[in-house]
CSV table of C-alpha atoms and ligand atoms in Angstrom, one decimal:
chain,number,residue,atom,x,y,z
A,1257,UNK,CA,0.0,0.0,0.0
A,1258,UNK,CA,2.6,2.6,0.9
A,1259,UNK,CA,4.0,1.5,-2.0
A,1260,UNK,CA,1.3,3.1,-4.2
A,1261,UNK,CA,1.3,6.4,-2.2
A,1262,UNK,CA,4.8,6.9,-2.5
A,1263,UNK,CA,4.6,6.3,-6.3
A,1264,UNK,CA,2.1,9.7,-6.7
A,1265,UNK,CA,4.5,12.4,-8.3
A,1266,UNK,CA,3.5,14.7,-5.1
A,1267,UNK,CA,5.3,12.4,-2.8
A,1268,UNK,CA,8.3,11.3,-4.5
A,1269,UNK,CA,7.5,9.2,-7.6
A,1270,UNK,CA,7.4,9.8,-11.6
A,1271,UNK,CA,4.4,11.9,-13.2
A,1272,UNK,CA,1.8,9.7,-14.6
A,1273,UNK,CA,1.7,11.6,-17.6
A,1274,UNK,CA,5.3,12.9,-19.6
A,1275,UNK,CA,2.9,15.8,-21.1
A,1276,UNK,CA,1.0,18.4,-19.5
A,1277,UNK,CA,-2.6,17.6,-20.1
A,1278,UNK,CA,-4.4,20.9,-20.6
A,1279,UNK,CA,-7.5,21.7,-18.8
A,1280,UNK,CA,-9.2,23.6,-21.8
A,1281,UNK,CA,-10.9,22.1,-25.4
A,1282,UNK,CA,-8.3,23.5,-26.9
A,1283,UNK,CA,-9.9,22.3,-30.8
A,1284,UNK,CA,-7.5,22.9,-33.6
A,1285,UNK,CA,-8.3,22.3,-37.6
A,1286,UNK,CA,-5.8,20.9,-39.4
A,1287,UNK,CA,-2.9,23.6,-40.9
A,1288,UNK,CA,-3.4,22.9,-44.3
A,1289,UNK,CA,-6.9,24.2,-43.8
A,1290,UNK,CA,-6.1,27.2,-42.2
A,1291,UNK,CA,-3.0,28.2,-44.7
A,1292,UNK,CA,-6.4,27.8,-47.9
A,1293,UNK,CA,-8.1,29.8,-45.8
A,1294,UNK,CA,-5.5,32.5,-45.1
A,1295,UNK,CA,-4.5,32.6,-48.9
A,1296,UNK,CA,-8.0,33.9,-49.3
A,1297,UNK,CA,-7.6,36.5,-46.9
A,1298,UNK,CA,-3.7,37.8,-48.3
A,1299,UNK,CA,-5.3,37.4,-51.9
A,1300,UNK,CA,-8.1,40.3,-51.0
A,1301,UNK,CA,-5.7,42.1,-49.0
A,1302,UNK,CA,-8.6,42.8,-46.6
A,1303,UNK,CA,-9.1,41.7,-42.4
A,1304,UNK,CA,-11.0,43.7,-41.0
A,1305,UNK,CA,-14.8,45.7,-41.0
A,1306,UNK,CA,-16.9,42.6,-41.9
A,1307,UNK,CA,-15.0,40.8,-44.6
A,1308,UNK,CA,-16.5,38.2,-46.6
A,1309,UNK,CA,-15.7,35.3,-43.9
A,1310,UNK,CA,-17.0,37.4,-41.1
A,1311,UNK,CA,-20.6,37.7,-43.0
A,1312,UNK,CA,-20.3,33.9,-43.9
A,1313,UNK,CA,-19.8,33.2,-40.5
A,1314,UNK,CA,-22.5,35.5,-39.3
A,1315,UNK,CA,-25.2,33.8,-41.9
A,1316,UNK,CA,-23.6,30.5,-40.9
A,1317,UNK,CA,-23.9,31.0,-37.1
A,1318,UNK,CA,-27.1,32.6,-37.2
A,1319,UNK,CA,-28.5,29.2,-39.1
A,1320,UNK,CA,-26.7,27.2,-36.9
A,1321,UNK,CA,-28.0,28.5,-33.9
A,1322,UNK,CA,-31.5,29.4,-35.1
A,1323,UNK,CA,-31.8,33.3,-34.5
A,1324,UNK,CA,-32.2,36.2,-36.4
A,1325,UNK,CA,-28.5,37.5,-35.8
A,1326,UNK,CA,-25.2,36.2,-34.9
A,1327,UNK,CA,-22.7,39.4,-34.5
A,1328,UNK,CA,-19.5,38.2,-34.1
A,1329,UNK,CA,-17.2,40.3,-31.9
A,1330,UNK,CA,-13.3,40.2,-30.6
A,1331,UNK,CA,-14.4,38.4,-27.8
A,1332,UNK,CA,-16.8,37.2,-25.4
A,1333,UNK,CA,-16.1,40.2,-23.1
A,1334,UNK,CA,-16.5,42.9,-25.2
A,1335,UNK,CA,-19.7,41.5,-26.7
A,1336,UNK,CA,-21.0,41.2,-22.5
A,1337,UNK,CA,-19.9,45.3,-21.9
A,1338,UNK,CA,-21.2,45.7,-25.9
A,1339,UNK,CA,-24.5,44.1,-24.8
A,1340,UNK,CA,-25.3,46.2,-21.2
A,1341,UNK,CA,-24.8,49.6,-23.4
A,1342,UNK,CA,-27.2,48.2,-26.5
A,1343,UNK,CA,-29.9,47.1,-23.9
A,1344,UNK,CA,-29.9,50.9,-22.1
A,1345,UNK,CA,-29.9,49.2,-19.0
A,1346,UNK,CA,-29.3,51.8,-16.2
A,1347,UNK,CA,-28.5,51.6,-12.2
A,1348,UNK,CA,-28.0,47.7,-11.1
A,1349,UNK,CA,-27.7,44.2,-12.8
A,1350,UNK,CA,-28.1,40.8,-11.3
A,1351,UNK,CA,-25.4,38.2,-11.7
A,1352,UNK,CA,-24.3,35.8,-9.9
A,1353,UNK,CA,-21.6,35.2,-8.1
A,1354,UNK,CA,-20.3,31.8,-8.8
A,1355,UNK,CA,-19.0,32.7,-12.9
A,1356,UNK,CA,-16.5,34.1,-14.8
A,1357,UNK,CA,-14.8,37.5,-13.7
A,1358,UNK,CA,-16.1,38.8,-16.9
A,1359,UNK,CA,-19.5,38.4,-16.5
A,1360,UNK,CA,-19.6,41.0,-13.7
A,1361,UNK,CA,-16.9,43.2,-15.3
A,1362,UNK,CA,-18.6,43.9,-18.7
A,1363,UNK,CA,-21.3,45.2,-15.9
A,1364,UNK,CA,-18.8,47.2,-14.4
A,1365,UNK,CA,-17.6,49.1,-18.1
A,1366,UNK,CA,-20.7,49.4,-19.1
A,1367,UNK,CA,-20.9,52.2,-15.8
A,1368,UNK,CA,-23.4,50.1,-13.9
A,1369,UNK,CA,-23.3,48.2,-10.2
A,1370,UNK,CA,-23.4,44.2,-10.6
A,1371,UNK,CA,-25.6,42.8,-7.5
A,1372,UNK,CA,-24.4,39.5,-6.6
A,1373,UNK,CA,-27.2,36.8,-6.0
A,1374,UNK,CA,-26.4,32.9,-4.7
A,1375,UNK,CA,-26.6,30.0,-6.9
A,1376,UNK,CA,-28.3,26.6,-6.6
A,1377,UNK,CA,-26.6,23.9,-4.5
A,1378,UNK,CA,-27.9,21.3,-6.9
A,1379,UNK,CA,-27.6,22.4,-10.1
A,1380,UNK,CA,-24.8,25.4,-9.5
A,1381,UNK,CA,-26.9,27.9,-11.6
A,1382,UNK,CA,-28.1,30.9,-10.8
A,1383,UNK,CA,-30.9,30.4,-7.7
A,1384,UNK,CA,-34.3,31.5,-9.4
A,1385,UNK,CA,-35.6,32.1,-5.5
A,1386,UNK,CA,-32.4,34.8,-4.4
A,1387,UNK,CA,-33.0,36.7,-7.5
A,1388,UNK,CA,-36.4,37.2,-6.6
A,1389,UNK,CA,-35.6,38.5,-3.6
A,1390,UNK,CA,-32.9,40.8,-4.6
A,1391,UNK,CA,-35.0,43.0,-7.4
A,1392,UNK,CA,-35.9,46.5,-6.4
A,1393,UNK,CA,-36.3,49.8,-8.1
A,1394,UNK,CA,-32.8,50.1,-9.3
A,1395,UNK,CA,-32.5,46.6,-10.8
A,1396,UNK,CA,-33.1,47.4,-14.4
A,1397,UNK,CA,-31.9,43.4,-15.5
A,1398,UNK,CA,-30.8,40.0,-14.9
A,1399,UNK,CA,-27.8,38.4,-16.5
A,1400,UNK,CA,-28.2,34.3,-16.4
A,1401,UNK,CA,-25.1,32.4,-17.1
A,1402,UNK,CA,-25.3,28.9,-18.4
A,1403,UNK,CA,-22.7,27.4,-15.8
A,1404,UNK,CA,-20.4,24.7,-17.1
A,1405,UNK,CA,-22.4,24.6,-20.3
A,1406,UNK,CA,-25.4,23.6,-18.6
A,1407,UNK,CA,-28.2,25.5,-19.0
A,1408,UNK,CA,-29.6,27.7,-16.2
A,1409,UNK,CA,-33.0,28.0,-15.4
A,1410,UNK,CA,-34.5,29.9,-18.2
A,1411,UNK,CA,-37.9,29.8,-17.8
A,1412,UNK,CA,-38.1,30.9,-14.4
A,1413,UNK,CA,-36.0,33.5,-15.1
A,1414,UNK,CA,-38.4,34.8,-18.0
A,1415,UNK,CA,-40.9,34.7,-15.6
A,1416,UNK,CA,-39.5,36.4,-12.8
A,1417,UNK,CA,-38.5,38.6,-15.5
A,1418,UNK,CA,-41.8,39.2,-17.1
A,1419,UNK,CA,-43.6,39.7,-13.0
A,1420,UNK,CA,-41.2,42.6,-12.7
A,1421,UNK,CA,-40.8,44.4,-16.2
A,1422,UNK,CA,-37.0,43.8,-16.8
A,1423,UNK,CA,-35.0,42.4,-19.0
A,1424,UNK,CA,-33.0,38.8,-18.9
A,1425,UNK,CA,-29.9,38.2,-20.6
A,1426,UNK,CA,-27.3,35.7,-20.8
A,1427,UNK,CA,-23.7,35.4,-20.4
A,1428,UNK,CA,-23.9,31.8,-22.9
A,1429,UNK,CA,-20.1,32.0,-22.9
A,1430,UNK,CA,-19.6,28.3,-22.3
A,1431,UNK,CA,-22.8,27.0,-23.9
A,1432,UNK,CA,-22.8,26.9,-27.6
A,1433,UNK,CA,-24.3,23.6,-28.5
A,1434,UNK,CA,-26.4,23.4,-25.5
A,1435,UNK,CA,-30.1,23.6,-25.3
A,1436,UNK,CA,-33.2,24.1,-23.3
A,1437,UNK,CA,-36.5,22.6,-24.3
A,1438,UNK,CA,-36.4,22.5,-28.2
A,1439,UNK,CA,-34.3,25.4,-29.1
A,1440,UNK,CA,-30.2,25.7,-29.0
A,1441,UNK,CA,-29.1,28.2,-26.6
A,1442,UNK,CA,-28.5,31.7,-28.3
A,1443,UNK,CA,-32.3,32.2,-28.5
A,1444,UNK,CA,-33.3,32.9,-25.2
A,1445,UNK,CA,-33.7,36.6,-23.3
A,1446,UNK,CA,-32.9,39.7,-25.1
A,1447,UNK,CA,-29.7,37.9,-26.3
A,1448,UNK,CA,-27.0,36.1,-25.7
A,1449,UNK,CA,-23.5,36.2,-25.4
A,1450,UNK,CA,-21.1,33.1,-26.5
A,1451,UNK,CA,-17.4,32.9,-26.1
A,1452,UNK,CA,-15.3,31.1,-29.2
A,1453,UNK,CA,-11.6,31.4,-26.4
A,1454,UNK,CA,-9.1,28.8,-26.8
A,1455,UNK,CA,-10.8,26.9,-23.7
A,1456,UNK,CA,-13.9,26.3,-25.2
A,1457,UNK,CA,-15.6,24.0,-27.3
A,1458,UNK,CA,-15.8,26.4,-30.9
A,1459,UNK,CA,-13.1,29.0,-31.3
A,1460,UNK,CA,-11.5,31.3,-33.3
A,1461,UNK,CA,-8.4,32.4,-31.6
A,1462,UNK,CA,-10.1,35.0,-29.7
A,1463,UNK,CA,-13.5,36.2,-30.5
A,1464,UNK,CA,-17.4,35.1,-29.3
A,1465,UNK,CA,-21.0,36.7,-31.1
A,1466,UNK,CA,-23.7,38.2,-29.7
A,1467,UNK,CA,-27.1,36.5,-30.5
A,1468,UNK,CA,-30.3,37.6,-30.6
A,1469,UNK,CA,-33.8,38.3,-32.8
A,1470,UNK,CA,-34.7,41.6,-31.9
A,1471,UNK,CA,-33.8,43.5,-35.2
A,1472,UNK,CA,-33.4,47.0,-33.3
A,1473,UNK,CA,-31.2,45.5,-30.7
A,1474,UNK,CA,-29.2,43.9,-33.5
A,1475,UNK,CA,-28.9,47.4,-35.5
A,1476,UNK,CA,-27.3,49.0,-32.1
A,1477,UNK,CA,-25.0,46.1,-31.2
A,1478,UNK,CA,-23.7,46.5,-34.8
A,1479,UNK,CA,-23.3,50.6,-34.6
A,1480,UNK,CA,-22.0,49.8,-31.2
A,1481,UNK,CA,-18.9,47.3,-32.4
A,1482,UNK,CA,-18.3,49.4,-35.0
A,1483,UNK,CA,-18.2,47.8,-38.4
A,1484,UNK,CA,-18.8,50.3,-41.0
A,1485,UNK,CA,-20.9,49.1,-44.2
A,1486,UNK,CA,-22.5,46.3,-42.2
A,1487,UNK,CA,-26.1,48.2,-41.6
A,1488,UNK,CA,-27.8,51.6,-41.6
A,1489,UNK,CA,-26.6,53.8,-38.7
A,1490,UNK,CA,-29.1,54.4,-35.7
A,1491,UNK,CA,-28.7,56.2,-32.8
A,1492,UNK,CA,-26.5,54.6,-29.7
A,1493,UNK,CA,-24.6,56.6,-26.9
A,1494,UNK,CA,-21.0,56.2,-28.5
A,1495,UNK,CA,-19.4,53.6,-30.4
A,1496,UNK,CA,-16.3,50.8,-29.4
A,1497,UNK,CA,-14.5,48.9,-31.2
A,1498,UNK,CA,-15.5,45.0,-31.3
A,1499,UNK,CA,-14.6,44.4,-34.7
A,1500,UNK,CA,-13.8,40.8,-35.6
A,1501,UNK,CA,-10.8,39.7,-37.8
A,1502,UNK,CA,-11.2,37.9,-41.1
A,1503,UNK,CA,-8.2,36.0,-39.4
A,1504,UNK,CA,-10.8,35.2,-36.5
A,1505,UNK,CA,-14.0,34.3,-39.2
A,1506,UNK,CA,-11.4,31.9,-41.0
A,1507,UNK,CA,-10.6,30.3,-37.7
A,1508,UNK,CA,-14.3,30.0,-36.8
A,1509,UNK,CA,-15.5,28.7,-39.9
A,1510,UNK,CA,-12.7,25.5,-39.3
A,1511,UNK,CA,-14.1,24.9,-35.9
A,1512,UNK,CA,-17.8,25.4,-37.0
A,1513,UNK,CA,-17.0,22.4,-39.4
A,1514,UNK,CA,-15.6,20.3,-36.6
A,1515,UNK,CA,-18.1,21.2,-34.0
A,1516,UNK,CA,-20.1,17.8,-34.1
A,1517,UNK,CA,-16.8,15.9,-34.2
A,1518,UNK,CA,-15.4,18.3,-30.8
A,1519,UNK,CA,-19.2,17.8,-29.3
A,1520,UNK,CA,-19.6,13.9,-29.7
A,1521,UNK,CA,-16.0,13.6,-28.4
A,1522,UNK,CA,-17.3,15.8,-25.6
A,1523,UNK,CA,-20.0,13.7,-24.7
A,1524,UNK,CA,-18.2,10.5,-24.7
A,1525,UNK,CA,-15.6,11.8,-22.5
A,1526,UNK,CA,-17.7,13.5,-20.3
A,1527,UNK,CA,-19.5,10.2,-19.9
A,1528,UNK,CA,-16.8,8.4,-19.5
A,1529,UNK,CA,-15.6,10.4,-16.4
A,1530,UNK,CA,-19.1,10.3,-15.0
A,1531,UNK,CA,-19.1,6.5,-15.4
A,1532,UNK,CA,-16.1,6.1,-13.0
A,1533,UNK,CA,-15.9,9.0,-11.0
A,1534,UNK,CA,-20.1,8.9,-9.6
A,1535,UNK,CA,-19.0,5.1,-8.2
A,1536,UNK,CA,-16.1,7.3,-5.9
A,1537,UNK,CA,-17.5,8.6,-2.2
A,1538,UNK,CA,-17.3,11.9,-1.7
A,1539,UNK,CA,-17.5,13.2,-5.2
A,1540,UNK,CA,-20.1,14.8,-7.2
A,1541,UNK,CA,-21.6,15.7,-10.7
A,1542,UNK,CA,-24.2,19.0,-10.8
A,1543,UNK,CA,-27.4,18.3,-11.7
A,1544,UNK,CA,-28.6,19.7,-14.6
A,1545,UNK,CA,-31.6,22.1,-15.2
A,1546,UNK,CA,-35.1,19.4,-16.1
A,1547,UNK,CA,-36.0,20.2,-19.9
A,1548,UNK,CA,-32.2,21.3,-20.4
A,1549,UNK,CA,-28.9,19.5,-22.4
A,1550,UNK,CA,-25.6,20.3,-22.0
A,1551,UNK,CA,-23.1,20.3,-24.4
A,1552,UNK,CA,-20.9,18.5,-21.7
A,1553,UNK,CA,-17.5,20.7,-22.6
A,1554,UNK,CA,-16.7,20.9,-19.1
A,1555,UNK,CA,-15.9,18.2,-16.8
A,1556,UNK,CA,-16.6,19.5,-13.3
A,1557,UNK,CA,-17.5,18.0,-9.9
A,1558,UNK,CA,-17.7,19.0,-6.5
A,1559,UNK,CA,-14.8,17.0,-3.8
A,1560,UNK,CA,-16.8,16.5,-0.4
A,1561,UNK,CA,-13.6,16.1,2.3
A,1562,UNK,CA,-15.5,14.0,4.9
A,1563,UNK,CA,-16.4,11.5,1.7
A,1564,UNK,CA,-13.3,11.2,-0.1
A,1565,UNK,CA,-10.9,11.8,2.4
A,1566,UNK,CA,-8.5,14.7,0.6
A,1567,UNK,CA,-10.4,18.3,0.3
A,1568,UNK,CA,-10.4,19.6,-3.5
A,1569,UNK,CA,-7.1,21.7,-3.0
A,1570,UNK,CA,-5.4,18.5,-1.7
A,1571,UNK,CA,-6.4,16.4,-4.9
A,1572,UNK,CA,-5.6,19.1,-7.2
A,1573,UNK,CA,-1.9,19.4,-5.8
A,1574,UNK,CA,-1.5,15.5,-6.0
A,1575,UNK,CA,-3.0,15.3,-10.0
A,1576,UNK,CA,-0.8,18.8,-10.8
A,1577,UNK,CA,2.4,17.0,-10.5
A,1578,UNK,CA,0.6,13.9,-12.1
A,1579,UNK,CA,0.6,16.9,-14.9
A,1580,UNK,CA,-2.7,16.8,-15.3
A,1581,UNK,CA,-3.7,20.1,-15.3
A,1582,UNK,CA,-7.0,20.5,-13.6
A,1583,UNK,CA,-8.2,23.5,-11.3
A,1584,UNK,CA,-10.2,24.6,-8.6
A,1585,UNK,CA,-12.9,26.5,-10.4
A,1586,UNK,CA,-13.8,30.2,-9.6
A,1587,UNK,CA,-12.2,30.6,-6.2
A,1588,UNK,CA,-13.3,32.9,-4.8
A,1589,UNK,CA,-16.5,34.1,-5.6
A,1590,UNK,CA,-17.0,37.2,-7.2
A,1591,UNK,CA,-18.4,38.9,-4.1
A,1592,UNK,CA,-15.3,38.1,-2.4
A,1593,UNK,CA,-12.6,39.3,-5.5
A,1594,UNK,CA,-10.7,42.0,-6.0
A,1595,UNK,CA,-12.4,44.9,-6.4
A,1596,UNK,CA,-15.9,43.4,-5.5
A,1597,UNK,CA,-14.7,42.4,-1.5
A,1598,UNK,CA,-14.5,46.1,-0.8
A,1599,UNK,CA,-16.3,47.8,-3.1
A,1600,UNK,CA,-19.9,46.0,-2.2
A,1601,UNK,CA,-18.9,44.0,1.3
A,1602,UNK,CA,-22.6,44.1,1.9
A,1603,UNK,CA,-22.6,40.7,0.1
A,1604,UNK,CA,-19.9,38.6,1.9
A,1605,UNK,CA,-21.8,36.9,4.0
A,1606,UNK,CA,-25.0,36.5,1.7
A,1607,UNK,CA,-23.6,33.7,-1.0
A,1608,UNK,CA,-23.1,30.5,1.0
A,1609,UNK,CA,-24.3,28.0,-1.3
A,1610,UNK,CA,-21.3,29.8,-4.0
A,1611,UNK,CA,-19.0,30.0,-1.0
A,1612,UNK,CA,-19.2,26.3,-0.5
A,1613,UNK,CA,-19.0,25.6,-4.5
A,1614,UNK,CA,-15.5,27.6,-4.1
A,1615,UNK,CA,-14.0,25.2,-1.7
A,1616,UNK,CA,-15.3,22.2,-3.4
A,1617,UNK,CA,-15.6,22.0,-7.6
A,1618,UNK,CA,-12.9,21.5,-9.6
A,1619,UNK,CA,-12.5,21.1,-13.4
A,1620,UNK,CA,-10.8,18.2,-15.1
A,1621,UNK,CA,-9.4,17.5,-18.1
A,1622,UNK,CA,-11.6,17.4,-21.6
A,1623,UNK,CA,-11.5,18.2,-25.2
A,1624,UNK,CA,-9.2,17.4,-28.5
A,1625,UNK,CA,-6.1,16.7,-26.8
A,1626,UNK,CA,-7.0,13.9,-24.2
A,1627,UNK,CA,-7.8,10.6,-25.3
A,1628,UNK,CA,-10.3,7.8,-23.6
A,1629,UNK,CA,-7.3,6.1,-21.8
A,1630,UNK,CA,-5.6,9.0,-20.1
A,1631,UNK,CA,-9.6,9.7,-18.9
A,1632,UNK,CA,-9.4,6.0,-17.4
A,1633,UNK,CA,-6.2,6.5,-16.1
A,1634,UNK,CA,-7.4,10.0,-14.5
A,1635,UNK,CA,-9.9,8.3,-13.0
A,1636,UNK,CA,-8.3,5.6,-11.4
A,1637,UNK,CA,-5.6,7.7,-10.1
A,1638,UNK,CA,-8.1,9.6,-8.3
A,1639,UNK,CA,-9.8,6.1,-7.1
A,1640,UNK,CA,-6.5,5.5,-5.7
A,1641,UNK,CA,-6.0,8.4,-4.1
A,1642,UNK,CA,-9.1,7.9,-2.1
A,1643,UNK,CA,-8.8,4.3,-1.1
A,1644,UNK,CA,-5.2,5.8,0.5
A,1645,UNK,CA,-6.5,9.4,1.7
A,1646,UNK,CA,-5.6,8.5,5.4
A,1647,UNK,CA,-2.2,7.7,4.4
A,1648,UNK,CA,-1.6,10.3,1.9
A,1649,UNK,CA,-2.9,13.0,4.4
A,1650,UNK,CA,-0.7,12.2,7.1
A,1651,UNK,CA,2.0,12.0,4.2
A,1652,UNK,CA,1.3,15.4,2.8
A,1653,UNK,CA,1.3,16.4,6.4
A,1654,UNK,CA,5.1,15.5,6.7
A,1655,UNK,CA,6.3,17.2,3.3
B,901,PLP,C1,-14.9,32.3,-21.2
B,901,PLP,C2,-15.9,33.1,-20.5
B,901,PLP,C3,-16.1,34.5,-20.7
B,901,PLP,C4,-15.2,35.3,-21.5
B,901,PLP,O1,-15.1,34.9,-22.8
B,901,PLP,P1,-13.9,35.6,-23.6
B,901,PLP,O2,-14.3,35.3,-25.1
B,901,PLP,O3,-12.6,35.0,-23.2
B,901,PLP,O4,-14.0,37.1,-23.4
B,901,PLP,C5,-17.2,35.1,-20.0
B,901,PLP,N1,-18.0,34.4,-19.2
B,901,PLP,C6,-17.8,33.1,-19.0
B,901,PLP,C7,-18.8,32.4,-18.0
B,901,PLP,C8,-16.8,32.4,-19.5
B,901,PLP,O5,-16.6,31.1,-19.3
């Protein structure tokens, strides 16, 4: 037995893996592919202000996903702080506080206050009952996020929504292939924002759209990004720049092409995790939202310390110098970051349910680069590692 512990990198052995598996998708087409494309782009000696693979894209996307308009911009980001300034919103925006930085940044630039509301235990999407509870005079919106891909409660947001007059929109940045009821994500609320970064399941070096089927909204988010030629000019409170690259379109047209290869890969490795990792004590899979699909990009779970014997920091420090690269996901929570803590401390003690998620969920391995043996051989190391937590702990103690 203490044969096996000392053979775990952390405590003295060799890495079980000679290459750093990443945590990310990290999709790449093939170079030859790219290099035709890029041909295209030297030949018209033209990148930029809606090229002729940014409108393919567009008209591709927008088919795709089943909306009226697809705007691609430079990134997820800048399509969020694009969005807050198309809708008008004014005074506060609900978000929660288990996400992204960004979602509650592009809140911040667009020169309004984010107000942090909990998430569900369950499901770890935004908690339908807090943001009920947090809507007052100044709230003049709600921003869902689709967590891990999965997506959040969309219709009781609508209805909350709807109860109180406000808008709902969503920070989709992780969810494009993933649905609720019969429609894809990217159709839901005012719009939606979707990220195409390195990390995620369709991307284009940098870059993400904005989606939505409200033709006005559409004609400011393209005056807003700033693409001259690409529709009539109506009135907005100032312009940005969120142009998107032809470099970028040729990029996302590749990945578009591979997305149902990257998805059903996605899908079977995601199962295959949740095959061998649900059987482990003390570990745990989020629910997903009834009526809703993931596109299962992310592999995430929460480590419960008195079940599995190591806490999540532990395990990640013992798979890091197995070089697998997975990470404690969005610790801390937003209410509790830099500049959040001391801007609003009114909500430091009002998030538990997201406090506990930031101890406890971490974020394996997924995407082009890992293969269904090093997902078996993930999981077993982690078996292993709980069948000897006693041991390792008092080992880790020592070191
Ligand atoms: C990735 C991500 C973003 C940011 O997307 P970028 O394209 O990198 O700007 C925003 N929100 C969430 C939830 C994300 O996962």
């Amino acid at each position: 037995m203490s044969n096996e512990v000392s053979s775990l990198a952390l405590l003295g052995g060799e890495p079980a893996f000679d290459r750093v598996l990443p945590v990310g998708q990290l999709n790449w087409p093939e170079w030859q592919d790219i290099e035709k494309t890029f041909h295209g782009i030297f030949d018209r000696r033209y990148y930029t202000n809606h090229g002729p693979l940014t409108e393919q894209l567009e008209d591709r996307l927008a088919r795709h996903l089943g909306v009226r308009h697809a705007l691609c911009m430079t990134n997820a980001t800048i399509g969020l702080m694009i969005a807050a300034v198309a809708l008008s919103l004014k005074g506060k925006v609900i978000v929660p506080g288990f996400t992204f930085v960004a979602s509650a940044q592009s809140i911040s630039w667009a020169g309004l206050e984010p107000v942090f509301c909990d998430v569900d235990a369950a499901t770890h999407q935004i908690s339908v009952k807090h943001v009920e509870s947090l809507i007052d005079d100044d709230v003049s919106a709600i921003m869902g996020v689709h967590l891990w891909g999965n997506p959040c409660d969309i219709t009781s947001l609508g209805q909350i929504a709807g109860r109180h007059g406000i808008p709902v929109y969503y920070d989709a940045a992780q969810a494009f292939g993933s649905s609720f009821g019969d429609r894809l994500v990217a159709g839901f609320g005012e719009l939606e924002v979707i990220s195409f970064h390195a990390t995620k399941v369709m991307n284009s070096m940098e870059g993400g759209c904005v989606c939505t089927d409200d033709d006005e909204l559409a004609a400011r988010l393209r005056n807003i990004r700033s693409s001259y030629g690409s529709g009539p000019p109506v009135p907005i409170p100032f312009t940005g720049n969120g142009r998107f690259s032809e470099a970028q379109a040729a990029m996302a047209l590749l990945s578009l092409d591979q997305f149902s290869a990257n998805d059903k890969r996605n899908h079977q490795n995601w199962h295959r995790y949740k095959d061998r990792l649900a059987q482990i004590e003390g570990l745990r899979i989020p629910d997903l939202v009834a009526g809703s699909h993931s596109n299962e990009q992310y592999v995430v779970f929460e480590v419960d310390e008195n079940g599995y014997g190591l806490d999540r920091d532990q395990l990640t420090r013992i798979l890091h110098a197995e070089n697998i690269n997975c990470r404690g996901y969005f610790t801390p929570g937003l209410h509790r970051s830099y500049p959040y803590a001391d801007w609003y401390p009114q909500y430091r003690y009002e998030l538990p349910v997201t406090d506990d998620l930031c101890q406890k969920v971490m974020q394996l391995p997924s995407g082009q680069s890992i293969s269904c043996s090093d997902i078996d051989q993930i999981c077993s190391l982690i078996l292993q590692v709980h069948h000897h937590a006693p041991e390792i702990r008092r080992r880790l103690r020592n070191t």
